[in-house]
Amino acid sequence: MTVIHTIDDVNAPALGDIRAAGGEAVIRVRKSATERKDFAKYWEAVGVAFSRGAVVQVVNREEN
């Protein structure tokens, strides 16, 4: 079962959930996520998830 996590300027899952994501996860990072004060922490967590096999999508458009 694929789990989709979305990070944007208002909503984001817990950092631990992102770090623990693996091969069955998709992480969508929307452009607005860069406006978060804690974006650097999320970007680091996304890197951990990527190394664990998660698919990372950087979305330039604000669509679902």
Short mmCIF file of C-alpha atoms in Angstrom, two decimals:
data_model
loop_
_atom_site.label_atom_id
_atom_site.label_comp_id
_atom_site.label_asym_id
_atom_site.label_seq_id
_atom_site.Cartn_x
_atom_site.Cartn_y
_atom_site.Cartn_z
CA MET A 1 0.00 0.00 0.00
CA THR A 2 1.46 3.31 -1.08
CA VAL A 3 1.55 6.06 1.54
CA ILE A 4 1.61 9.63 0.25
CA HIS A 5 3.06 12.40 2.43
CA THR A 6 2.64 16.02 1.33
CA ILE A 7 4.73 18.90 2.66
CA ASP A 8 3.67 22.49 2.01
CA ASP A 9 3.68 25.82 3.83
CA VAL A 10 0.78 24.93 6.12
CA ASN A 11 0.68 21.14 6.43
CA ALA A 12 3.30 18.49 6.96
CA PRO A 13 3.50 15.10 8.62
CA ALA A 14 5.71 14.56 11.65
CA LEU A 15 9.43 14.64 10.90
CA GLY A 16 9.77 11.12 12.27
CA ASP A 17 7.16 9.86 9.82
CA ILE A 18 9.13 11.35 6.94
CA ARG A 19 12.44 9.90 8.16
CA ALA A 20 10.87 6.46 8.59
CA ALA A 21 9.33 6.44 5.11
CA GLY A 22 10.71 3.81 2.78
CA GLY A 23 10.02 1.97 -0.45
CA GLU A 24 6.24 2.15 -0.26
CA ALA A 25 6.11 5.92 0.32
CA VAL A 26 5.75 8.92 -1.95
CA ILE A 27 6.76 12.28 -0.54
CA ARG A 28 5.47 15.35 -2.35
CA VAL A 29 7.26 18.57 -1.53
CA ARG A 30 5.30 21.55 -2.80
CA LYS A 31 7.01 24.80 -3.72
CA SER A 32 5.33 26.59 -0.82
CA ALA A 33 7.12 24.27 1.63
CA THR A 34 10.23 26.43 1.25
CA GLU A 35 8.38 29.15 3.18
CA ARG A 36 8.32 27.01 6.34
CA LYS A 37 10.67 28.09 9.13
CA ASP A 38 11.53 24.42 9.66
CA PHE A 39 12.00 23.62 5.97
CA ALA A 40 15.68 22.67 6.41
CA LYS A 41 14.69 19.96 8.89
CA TYR A 42 12.07 18.61 6.51
CA TRP A 43 14.47 18.66 3.57
CA GLU A 44 16.99 16.64 5.61
CA ALA A 45 14.24 14.16 6.56
CA VAL A 46 13.24 13.85 2.91
CA GLY A 47 16.86 12.94 2.10
CA VAL A 48 16.77 10.16 4.69
CA ALA A 49 13.51 8.85 3.25
CA PHE A 50 14.95 8.98 -0.27
CA SER A 51 17.95 6.92 0.83
CA ARG A 52 15.49 4.39 2.32
CA GLY A 53 13.76 4.01 -1.06
CA ALA A 54 10.92 6.55 -0.91
CA VAL A 55 9.89 8.32 -4.10
CA VAL A 56 10.36 12.08 -3.78
CA GLN A 57 8.39 14.47 -5.98
CA VAL A 58 9.17 18.18 -5.95
CA VAL A 59 5.97 19.83 -7.18
CA ASN A 60 6.23 23.29 -8.70
CA ARG A 61 2.48 23.70 -9.16
CA GLU A 62 0.05 23.98 -6.26
CA GLU A 63 -2.17 21.10 -7.35
CA ASN A 64 -3.18 17.91 -5.54
#
